[in-house]
Amino acid sequence: MAAQYQTLEVDDHETGAEPLEFKSFLGTDTGAAPARAISPSGGPSDPSRGYVRSDNTNAPFCTTKSTSTWTPKTVLYRCYSTMIPREDFVSVVLESRPDMYGPFWTLTTVIFSLFVFSSLSASITAWLNAKEWDYDFKQLTVAVGLVYTYGIGIPVGLWAWLRYIGVQEWSVLDAVSIWGYGMTVWIPVSLICIAPFPLVRWISGGIGAGLSLFFLLRNTYPILASAEAKAVRLFVVLIAALHLGVSLSFIIIFFNH
């Protein structure tokens, strides 16, 4: 049976119908710049160079230049500046960038120096007097408590009190840096006090107390003077008395053999 075929006629253009055409949904601006590959950092890539280019939109966070304020050289310079104070410590020496590493390192070294050098001094004195001697580790506990309390607790307390009365010129790191770095002089003083001569110990201790007190008052009095209440300036007397008391304790507890 022969296949039956039927011819269908299709109108090429129906009345009212639009011809089929492809439309772009990516935008009709034919003059737009060609798309560029985007790097993971948000910047366009540079295929001609074979690497991804960054527009440095995150430059403040991705800089490779070191901004640390506690490099060994910087810390040593700040320590040295406290023993010969000729400039404002916070604004000139610290460059308004106080740190916690330097004060903590300085206070810890003072503790080590007081214990080790006082032990060595006591052993020399005992040997010269033909007496037996042994380490007194209670002195290490005393050194830790005394130095950390005075070097960290006192400045934090002073800062909190000044904030309470409305003095805003100081930050807590400024206060801790002044007290912490200000104890540097007790490292060489402890070394000198190894000498088995009481007069040398008292003279070196007095010089250390005087230098550190001068540095302390030089940097704290302007802050106290900025308070509206003039009576706040008298607080400098309490600071001086407390500092001299701690200095005297260093000599009596650790080097009075």
PDB file of C-alpha atoms in Angstrom:
ATOM      1  CA  MET A   1       0.000   0.000   0.000  1.00  0.00           C
ATOM      2  CA  ALA A   2       1.534   3.213  -1.104  1.00  0.00           C
ATOM      3  CA  ALA A   3       2.286   5.779   1.558  1.00  0.00           C
ATOM      4  CA  GLN A   4      -0.094   8.665   1.695  1.00  0.00           C
ATOM      5  CA  TYR A   5       1.546  12.053   1.935  1.00  0.00           C
ATOM      6  CA  GLN A   6      -0.230  15.334   2.507  1.00  0.00           C
ATOM      7  CA  THR A   7       1.312  18.683   1.834  1.00  0.00           C
ATOM      8  CA  LEU A   8       1.014  21.284   4.602  1.00  0.00           C
ATOM      9  CA  GLU A   9       1.214  24.911   3.726  1.00  0.00           C
ATOM     10  CA  VAL A  10       2.747  27.261   6.301  1.00  0.00           C
ATOM     11  CA  ASP A  11       2.477  30.992   5.979  1.00  0.00           C
ATOM     12  CA  ASP A  12       5.875  32.651   6.292  1.00  0.00           C
ATOM     13  CA  HIS A  13       4.360  35.747   7.881  1.00  0.00           C
ATOM     14  CA  GLU A  14       1.263  35.566   9.955  1.00  0.00           C
ATOM     15  CA  THR A  15      -0.735  38.686  10.337  1.00  0.00           C
ATOM     16  CA  GLY A  16       0.129  40.487  13.592  1.00  0.00           C
ATOM     17  CA  ALA A  17       2.906  38.040  14.561  1.00  0.00           C
ATOM     18  CA  GLU A  18       6.457  39.161  15.179  1.00  0.00           C
ATOM     19  CA  PRO A  19       9.325  37.236  13.643  1.00  0.00           C
ATOM     20  CA  LEU A  20      11.432  35.137  15.981  1.00  0.00           C
ATOM     21  CA  GLU A  21      14.718  36.684  17.032  1.00  0.00           C
ATOM     22  CA  PHE A  22      17.355  36.256  19.758  1.00  0.00           C
ATOM     23  CA  LYS A  23      17.454  38.859  22.510  1.00  0.00           C
ATOM     24  CA  SER A  24      20.288  39.638  24.912  1.00  0.00           C
ATOM     25  CA  PHE A  25      19.458  39.973  28.573  1.00  0.00           C
ATOM     26  CA  LEU A  26      22.991  41.144  29.485  1.00  0.00           C
ATOM     27  CA  GLY A  27      22.369  44.748  28.576  1.00  0.00           C
ATOM     28  CA  THR A  28      21.741  46.705  25.445  1.00  0.00           C
ATOM     29  CA  ASP A  29      24.695  49.062  25.690  1.00  0.00           C
ATOM     30  CA  THR A  30      26.774  47.976  22.760  1.00  0.00           C
ATOM     31  CA  GLY A  31      29.368  50.595  23.538  1.00  0.00           C
ATOM     32  CA  ALA A  32      30.234  49.204  26.974  1.00  0.00           C
ATOM     33  CA  ALA A  33      33.771  48.143  27.681  1.00  0.00           C
ATOM     34  CA  PRO A  34      34.497  44.437  27.378  1.00  0.00           C
ATOM     35  CA  ALA A  35      34.193  42.446  30.561  1.00  0.00           C
ATOM     36  CA  ARG A  36      37.384  41.844  32.507  1.00  0.00           C
ATOM     37  CA  ALA A  37      38.229  38.940  34.727  1.00  0.00           C
ATOM     38  CA  ILE A  38      37.915  39.682  38.409  1.00  0.00           C
ATOM     39  CA  SER A  39      40.604  38.517  40.776  1.00  0.00           C
ATOM     40  CA  PRO A  40      39.834  37.021  44.206  1.00  0.00           C
ATOM     41  CA  SER A  41      41.025  40.246  45.797  1.00  0.00           C
ATOM     42  CA  GLY A  42      38.447  42.269  43.912  1.00  0.00           C
ATOM     43  CA  GLY A  43      40.786  43.761  41.304  1.00  0.00           C
ATOM     44  CA  PRO A  44      40.778  43.101  37.568  1.00  0.00           C
ATOM     45  CA  SER A  45      43.313  40.696  36.167  1.00  0.00           C
ATOM     46  CA  ASP A  46      45.992  41.656  33.710  1.00  0.00           C
ATOM     47  CA  PRO A  47      46.196  38.755  31.228  1.00  0.00           C
ATOM     48  CA  SER A  48      48.998  40.388  29.269  1.00  0.00           C
ATOM     49  CA  ARG A  49      51.304  39.940  32.232  1.00  0.00           C
ATOM     50  CA  GLY A  50      50.057  36.582  33.315  1.00  0.00           C
ATOM     51  CA  TYR A  51      49.052  37.508  36.855  1.00  0.00           C
ATOM     52  CA  VAL A  52      46.176  39.025  38.736  1.00  0.00           C
ATOM     53  CA  ARG A  53      46.413  42.741  39.333  1.00  0.00           C
ATOM     54  CA  SER A  54      45.114  44.314  42.511  1.00  0.00           C
ATOM     55  CA  ASP A  55      43.847  47.881  42.770  1.00  0.00           C
ATOM     56  CA  ASN A  56      45.171  48.055  46.376  1.00  0.00           C
ATOM     57  CA  THR A  57      41.686  48.579  47.734  1.00  0.00           C
ATOM     58  CA  ASN A  58      42.817  46.759  50.869  1.00  0.00           C
ATOM     59  CA  ALA A  59      46.226  48.418  51.054  1.00  0.00           C
ATOM     60  CA  PRO A  60      45.865  49.597  54.690  1.00  0.00           C
ATOM     61  CA  PHE A  61      45.295  46.001  55.738  1.00  0.00           C
ATOM     62  CA  CYS A  62      47.695  44.208  53.391  1.00  0.00           C
ATOM     63  CA  THR A  63      50.769  46.394  53.614  1.00  0.00           C
ATOM     64  CA  THR A  64      54.029  44.517  53.921  1.00  0.00           C
ATOM     65  CA  LYS A  65      55.824  47.319  55.725  1.00  0.00           C
ATOM     66  CA  SER A  66      56.286  46.558  59.394  1.00  0.00           C
ATOM     67  CA  THR A  67      54.374  48.888  61.698  1.00  0.00           C
ATOM     68  CA  SER A  68      55.367  47.173  64.919  1.00  0.00           C
ATOM     69  CA  THR A  69      56.300  49.457  67.790  1.00  0.00           C
ATOM     70  CA  TRP A  70      58.205  46.878  69.818  1.00  0.00           C
ATOM     71  CA  THR A  71      61.184  45.835  67.762  1.00  0.00           C
ATOM     72  CA  PRO A  72      64.241  45.165  69.959  1.00  0.00           C
ATOM     73  CA  LYS A  73      66.013  48.288  68.702  1.00  0.00           C
ATOM     74  CA  THR A  74      63.002  50.466  69.449  1.00  0.00           C
ATOM     75  CA  VAL A  75      62.516  49.003  72.922  1.00  0.00           C
ATOM     76  CA  LEU A  76      66.192  49.487  73.807  1.00  0.00           C
ATOM     77  CA  TYR A  77      66.058  53.096  72.608  1.00  0.00           C
ATOM     78  CA  ARG A  78      63.003  53.770  74.742  1.00  0.00           C
ATOM     79  CA  CYS A  79      64.670  52.179  77.761  1.00  0.00           C
ATOM     80  CA  TYR A  80      67.792  54.281  77.264  1.00  0.00           C
ATOM     81  CA  SER A  81      65.718  57.459  76.947  1.00  0.00           C
ATOM     82  CA  THR A  82      64.266  56.975  80.431  1.00  0.00           C
ATOM     83  CA  MET A  83      67.697  57.088  82.073  1.00  0.00           C
ATOM     84  CA  ILE A  84      68.638  60.352  80.354  1.00  0.00           C
ATOM     85  CA  PRO A  85      65.256  62.108  80.010  1.00  0.00           C
ATOM     86  CA  ARG A  86      65.649  65.116  77.745  1.00  0.00           C
ATOM     87  CA  GLU A  87      62.430  65.004  75.722  1.00  0.00           C
ATOM     88  CA  ASP A  88      58.770  64.368  76.320  1.00  0.00           C
ATOM     89  CA  PHE A  89      58.535  60.609  76.509  1.00  0.00           C
ATOM     90  CA  VAL A  90      55.039  60.011  75.120  1.00  0.00           C
ATOM     91  CA  SER A  91      54.990  62.463  72.212  1.00  0.00           C
ATOM     92  CA  VAL A  92      58.676  62.369  71.186  1.00  0.00           C
ATOM     93  CA  VAL A  93      60.184  59.042  72.251  1.00  0.00           C
ATOM     94  CA  LEU A  94      57.071  56.889  71.964  1.00  0.00           C
ATOM     95  CA  GLU A  95      55.862  58.997  69.015  1.00  0.00           C
ATOM     96  CA  SER A  96      52.367  58.609  70.500  1.00  0.00           C
ATOM     97  CA  ARG A  97      52.609  54.849  69.843  1.00  0.00           C
ATOM     98  CA  PRO A  98      52.847  53.202  73.271  1.00  0.00           C
ATOM     99  CA  ASP A  99      53.173  49.449  73.546  1.00  0.00           C
ATOM    100  CA  MET A 100      52.782  46.737  76.155  1.00  0.00           C
ATOM    101  CA  TYR A 101      55.679  44.528  75.136  1.00  0.00           C
ATOM    102  CA  GLY A 102      58.382  46.982  76.197  1.00  0.00           C
ATOM    103  CA  PRO A 103      57.022  47.731  79.687  1.00  0.00           C
ATOM    104  CA  PHE A 104      56.356  44.046  80.367  1.00  0.00           C
ATOM    105  CA  TRP A 105      59.821  43.069  79.124  1.00  0.00           C
ATOM    106  CA  THR A 106      61.431  45.813  81.237  1.00  0.00           C
ATOM    107  CA  LEU A 107      59.558  44.907  84.426  1.00  0.00           C
ATOM    108  CA  THR A 108      60.311  41.205  83.958  1.00  0.00           C
ATOM    109  CA  THR A 109      64.002  41.982  83.456  1.00  0.00           C
ATOM    110  CA  VAL A 110      63.985  44.102  86.622  1.00  0.00           C
ATOM    111  CA  ILE A 111      62.529  41.146  88.551  1.00  0.00           C
ATOM    112  CA  PHE A 112      65.195  38.837  87.134  1.00  0.00           C
ATOM    113  CA  SER A 113      67.959  41.348  87.909  1.00  0.00           C
ATOM    114  CA  LEU A 114      66.827  41.949  91.485  1.00  0.00           C
ATOM    115  CA  PHE A 115      66.690  38.251  92.285  1.00  0.00           C
ATOM    116  CA  VAL A 116      69.808  37.061  90.443  1.00  0.00           C
ATOM    117  CA  PHE A 117      72.115  39.944  91.341  1.00  0.00           C
ATOM    118  CA  SER A 118      70.943  40.091  94.950  1.00  0.00           C
ATOM    119  CA  SER A 119      71.570  36.352  95.251  1.00  0.00           C
ATOM    120  CA  LEU A 120      75.036  36.796  93.795  1.00  0.00           C
ATOM    121  CA  SER A 121      75.720  39.722  96.121  1.00  0.00           C
ATOM    122  CA  ALA A 122      74.547  37.757  99.148  1.00  0.00           C
ATOM    123  CA  SER A 123      76.718  34.788  98.197  1.00  0.00           C
ATOM    124  CA  ILE A 124      79.800  37.011  97.878  1.00  0.00           C
ATOM    125  CA  THR A 125      79.107  38.629 101.238  1.00  0.00           C
ATOM    126  CA  ALA A 126      78.624  35.218 102.860  1.00  0.00           C
ATOM    127  CA  TRP A 127      81.863  33.943 101.329  1.00  0.00           C
ATOM    128  CA  LEU A 128      83.812  36.964 102.570  1.00  0.00           C
ATOM    129  CA  ASN A 129      82.451  36.395 106.085  1.00  0.00           C
ATOM    130  CA  ALA A 130      83.005  32.625 105.957  1.00  0.00           C
ATOM    131  CA  LYS A 131      79.290  31.880 106.307  1.00  0.00           C
ATOM    132  CA  GLU A 132      77.017  29.414 104.597  1.00  0.00           C
ATOM    133  CA  TRP A 133      74.562  30.700 102.049  1.00  0.00           C
ATOM    134  CA  ASP A 134      71.575  29.338 100.132  1.00  0.00           C
ATOM    135  CA  TYR A 135      69.082  30.730  97.637  1.00  0.00           C
ATOM    136  CA  ASP A 136      66.095  32.531  99.103  1.00  0.00           C
ATOM    137  CA  PHE A 137      63.294  31.987  96.610  1.00  0.00           C
ATOM    138  CA  LYS A 138      60.928  34.025  98.757  1.00  0.00           C
ATOM    139  CA  GLN A 139      62.737  37.058  97.390  1.00  0.00           C
ATOM    140  CA  LEU A 140      61.685  36.059  93.884  1.00  0.00           C
ATOM    141  CA  THR A 141      58.041  36.013  94.974  1.00  0.00           C
ATOM    142  CA  VAL A 142      58.457  39.402  96.631  1.00  0.00           C
ATOM    143  CA  ALA A 143      60.110  40.817  93.519  1.00  0.00           C
ATOM    144  CA  VAL A 144      57.308  39.603  91.252  1.00  0.00           C
ATOM    145  CA  GLY A 145      54.580  41.026  93.458  1.00  0.00           C
ATOM    146  CA  LEU A 146      56.302  44.335  94.164  1.00  0.00           C
ATOM    147  CA  VAL A 147      57.493  45.114  90.643  1.00  0.00           C
ATOM    148  CA  TYR A 148      54.361  44.105  88.757  1.00  0.00           C
ATOM    149  CA  THR A 149      52.050  45.790  91.259  1.00  0.00           C
ATOM    150  CA  TYR A 150      53.969  49.046  91.138  1.00  0.00           C
ATOM    151  CA  GLY A 151      54.814  48.953  87.421  1.00  0.00           C
ATOM    152  CA  ILE A 152      51.359  47.954  86.134  1.00  0.00           C
ATOM    153  CA  GLY A 153      48.791  48.271  88.919  1.00  0.00           C
ATOM    154  CA  ILE A 154      49.684  51.822  89.984  1.00  0.00           C
ATOM    155  CA  PRO A 155      49.614  53.406  86.498  1.00  0.00           C
ATOM    156  CA  VAL A 156      46.356  51.649  85.616  1.00  0.00           C
ATOM    157  CA  GLY A 157      44.805  52.889  88.858  1.00  0.00           C
ATOM    158  CA  LEU A 158      46.071  56.429  88.263  1.00  0.00           C
ATOM    159  CA  TRP A 159      44.732  56.412  84.713  1.00  0.00           C
ATOM    160  CA  ALA A 160      41.302  55.230  85.899  1.00  0.00           C
ATOM    161  CA  TRP A 161      41.175  57.960  88.550  1.00  0.00           C
ATOM    162  CA  LEU A 162      42.183  60.666  86.069  1.00  0.00           C
ATOM    163  CA  ARG A 163      39.515  59.493  83.643  1.00  0.00           C
ATOM    164  CA  TYR A 164      36.987  59.647  86.443  1.00  0.00           C
ATOM    165  CA  ILE A 165      37.762  63.288  87.180  1.00  0.00           C
ATOM    166  CA  GLY A 166      37.672  64.205  83.492  1.00  0.00           C
ATOM    167  CA  VAL A 167      41.312  64.126  82.361  1.00  0.00           C
ATOM    168  CA  GLN A 168      41.273  62.656  78.837  1.00  0.00           C
ATOM    169  CA  GLU A 169      44.816  63.446  77.633  1.00  0.00           C
ATOM    170  CA  TRP A 170      46.223  60.107  78.794  1.00  0.00           C
ATOM    171  CA  SER A 171      45.627  56.566  77.593  1.00  0.00           C
ATOM    172  CA  VAL A 172      46.148  53.521  79.768  1.00  0.00           C
ATOM    173  CA  LEU A 173      49.025  52.428  77.510  1.00  0.00           C
ATOM    174  CA  ASP A 174      50.693  55.813  77.987  1.00  0.00           C
ATOM    175  CA  ALA A 175      50.562  55.380  81.756  1.00  0.00           C
ATOM    176  CA  VAL A 176      51.838  51.792  81.714  1.00  0.00           C
ATOM    177  CA  SER A 177      54.623  52.722  79.286  1.00  0.00           C
ATOM    178  CA  ILE A 178      55.845  55.540  81.530  1.00  0.00           C
ATOM    179  CA  TRP A 179      55.945  53.373  84.650  1.00  0.00           C
ATOM    180  CA  GLY A 180      57.210  50.264  82.895  1.00  0.00           C
ATOM    181  CA  TYR A 181      60.008  51.875  80.912  1.00  0.00           C
ATOM    182  CA  GLY A 182      60.780  54.122  83.883  1.00  0.00           C
ATOM    183  CA  MET A 183      61.972  51.095  85.871  1.00  0.00           C
ATOM    184  CA  THR A 184      64.817  50.468  83.413  1.00  0.00           C
ATOM    185  CA  VAL A 185      67.399  52.174  85.616  1.00  0.00           C
ATOM    186  CA  TRP A 186      67.050  49.421  88.224  1.00  0.00           C
ATOM    187  CA  ILE A 187      68.663  46.906  85.883  1.00  0.00           C
ATOM    188  CA  PRO A 188      72.146  48.526  85.928  1.00  0.00           C
ATOM    189  CA  VAL A 189      71.652  49.545  89.568  1.00  0.00           C
ATOM    190  CA  SER A 190      71.090  45.898  90.504  1.00  0.00           C
ATOM    191  CA  LEU A 191      74.259  44.958  88.657  1.00  0.00           C
ATOM    192  CA  ILE A 192      76.298  47.594  90.507  1.00  0.00           C
ATOM    193  CA  CYS A 193      74.875  46.439  93.837  1.00  0.00           C
ATOM    194  CA  ILE A 194      76.702  43.124  93.465  1.00  0.00           C
ATOM    195  CA  ALA A 195      79.695  44.932  94.947  1.00  0.00           C
ATOM    196  CA  PRO A 196      80.158  43.885  98.599  1.00  0.00           C
ATOM    197  CA  PHE A 197      80.262  47.488  99.780  1.00  0.00           C
ATOM    198  CA  PRO A 198      77.140  48.867 101.502  1.00  0.00           C
ATOM    199  CA  LEU A 199      78.057  52.462 100.676  1.00  0.00           C
ATOM    200  CA  VAL A 200      78.254  51.672  96.956  1.00  0.00           C
ATOM    201  CA  ARG A 201      74.861  49.985  97.110  1.00  0.00           C
ATOM    202  CA  TRP A 202      73.182  52.900  98.842  1.00  0.00           C
ATOM    203  CA  ILE A 203      74.735  55.481  96.525  1.00  0.00           C
ATOM    204  CA  SER A 204      73.783  53.565  93.378  1.00  0.00           C
ATOM    205  CA  GLY A 205      70.300  52.950  94.774  1.00  0.00           C
ATOM    206  CA  GLY A 206      69.897  56.647  95.536  1.00  0.00           C
ATOM    207  CA  ILE A 207      70.993  57.614  92.031  1.00  0.00           C
ATOM    208  CA  GLY A 208      68.596  55.083  90.523  1.00  0.00           C
ATOM    209  CA  ALA A 209      65.728  56.346  92.653  1.00  0.00           C
ATOM    210  CA  GLY A 210      66.485  59.960  91.731  1.00  0.00           C
ATOM    211  CA  LEU A 211      66.732  59.350  87.978  1.00  0.00           C
ATOM    212  CA  SER A 212      63.569  57.277  87.805  1.00  0.00           C
ATOM    213  CA  LEU A 213      61.669  59.768  89.986  1.00  0.00           C
ATOM    214  CA  PHE A 214      62.726  62.689  87.795  1.00  0.00           C
ATOM    215  CA  PHE A 215      61.578  60.818  84.697  1.00  0.00           C
ATOM    216  CA  LEU A 216      58.287  59.904  86.346  1.00  0.00           C
ATOM    217  CA  LEU A 217      57.448  63.420  87.522  1.00  0.00           C
ATOM    218  CA  ARG A 218      58.535  64.973  84.233  1.00  0.00           C
ATOM    219  CA  ASN A 219      55.936  62.920  82.384  1.00  0.00           C
ATOM    220  CA  THR A 220      53.102  62.797  84.922  1.00  0.00           C
ATOM    221  CA  TYR A 221      52.962  66.369  86.228  1.00  0.00           C
ATOM    222  CA  PRO A 222      51.799  67.911  82.902  1.00  0.00           C
ATOM    223  CA  ILE A 223      48.920  65.429  82.867  1.00  0.00           C
ATOM    224  CA  LEU A 224      47.963  66.252  86.447  1.00  0.00           C
ATOM    225  CA  ALA A 225      48.226  69.969  85.700  1.00  0.00           C
ATOM    226  CA  SER A 226      45.735  69.633  82.845  1.00  0.00           C
ATOM    227  CA  ALA A 227      42.934  68.811  85.294  1.00  0.00           C
ATOM    228  CA  GLU A 228      40.460  71.596  86.048  1.00  0.00           C
ATOM    229  CA  ALA A 229      40.841  71.147  89.804  1.00  0.00           C
ATOM    230  CA  LYS A 230      44.167  72.667  90.842  1.00  0.00           C
ATOM    231  CA  ALA A 231      44.332  70.388  93.870  1.00  0.00           C
ATOM    232  CA  VAL A 232      45.008  67.450  91.546  1.00  0.00           C
ATOM    233  CA  ARG A 233      48.548  68.761  91.109  1.00  0.00           C
ATOM    234  CA  LEU A 234      49.250  67.897  94.735  1.00  0.00           C
ATOM    235  CA  PHE A 235      48.870  64.260  93.765  1.00  0.00           C
ATOM    236  CA  VAL A 236      52.424  64.493  92.483  1.00  0.00           C
ATOM    237  CA  VAL A 237      53.573  64.446  96.121  1.00  0.00           C
ATOM    238  CA  LEU A 238      51.891  61.081  96.645  1.00  0.00           C
ATOM    239  CA  ILE A 239      53.495  59.718  93.476  1.00  0.00           C
ATOM    240  CA  ALA A 240      56.930  60.849  94.655  1.00  0.00           C
ATOM    241  CA  ALA A 241      56.461  59.363  98.134  1.00  0.00           C
ATOM    242  CA  LEU A 242      55.268  56.050  96.722  1.00  0.00           C
ATOM    243  CA  HIS A 243      58.154  55.856  94.284  1.00  0.00           C
ATOM    244  CA  LEU A 244      60.763  56.601  96.931  1.00  0.00           C
ATOM    245  CA  GLY A 245      59.173  53.988  99.187  1.00  0.00           C
ATOM    246  CA  VAL A 246      59.414  51.327  96.479  1.00  0.00           C
ATOM    247  CA  SER A 247      63.011  52.317  95.710  1.00  0.00           C
ATOM    248  CA  LEU A 248      63.938  52.058  99.379  1.00  0.00           C
ATOM    249  CA  SER A 249      62.290  48.649  99.513  1.00  0.00           C
ATOM    250  CA  PHE A 250      64.494  47.443  96.664  1.00  0.00           C
ATOM    251  CA  ILE A 251      67.657  48.304  98.576  1.00  0.00           C
ATOM    252  CA  ILE A 252      66.523  47.010 101.960  1.00  0.00           C
ATOM    253  CA  ILE A 253      64.914  43.771 100.786  1.00  0.00           C
ATOM    254  CA  PHE A 254      67.398  42.711  98.124  1.00  0.00           C
ATOM    255  CA  PHE A 255      70.763  44.327  98.851  1.00  0.00           C
ATOM    256  CA  ASN A 256      70.943  44.981 102.587  1.00  0.00           C
ATOM    257  CA  HIS A 257      73.330  42.134 103.461  1.00  0.00           C
TER     258      HIS A 257
END
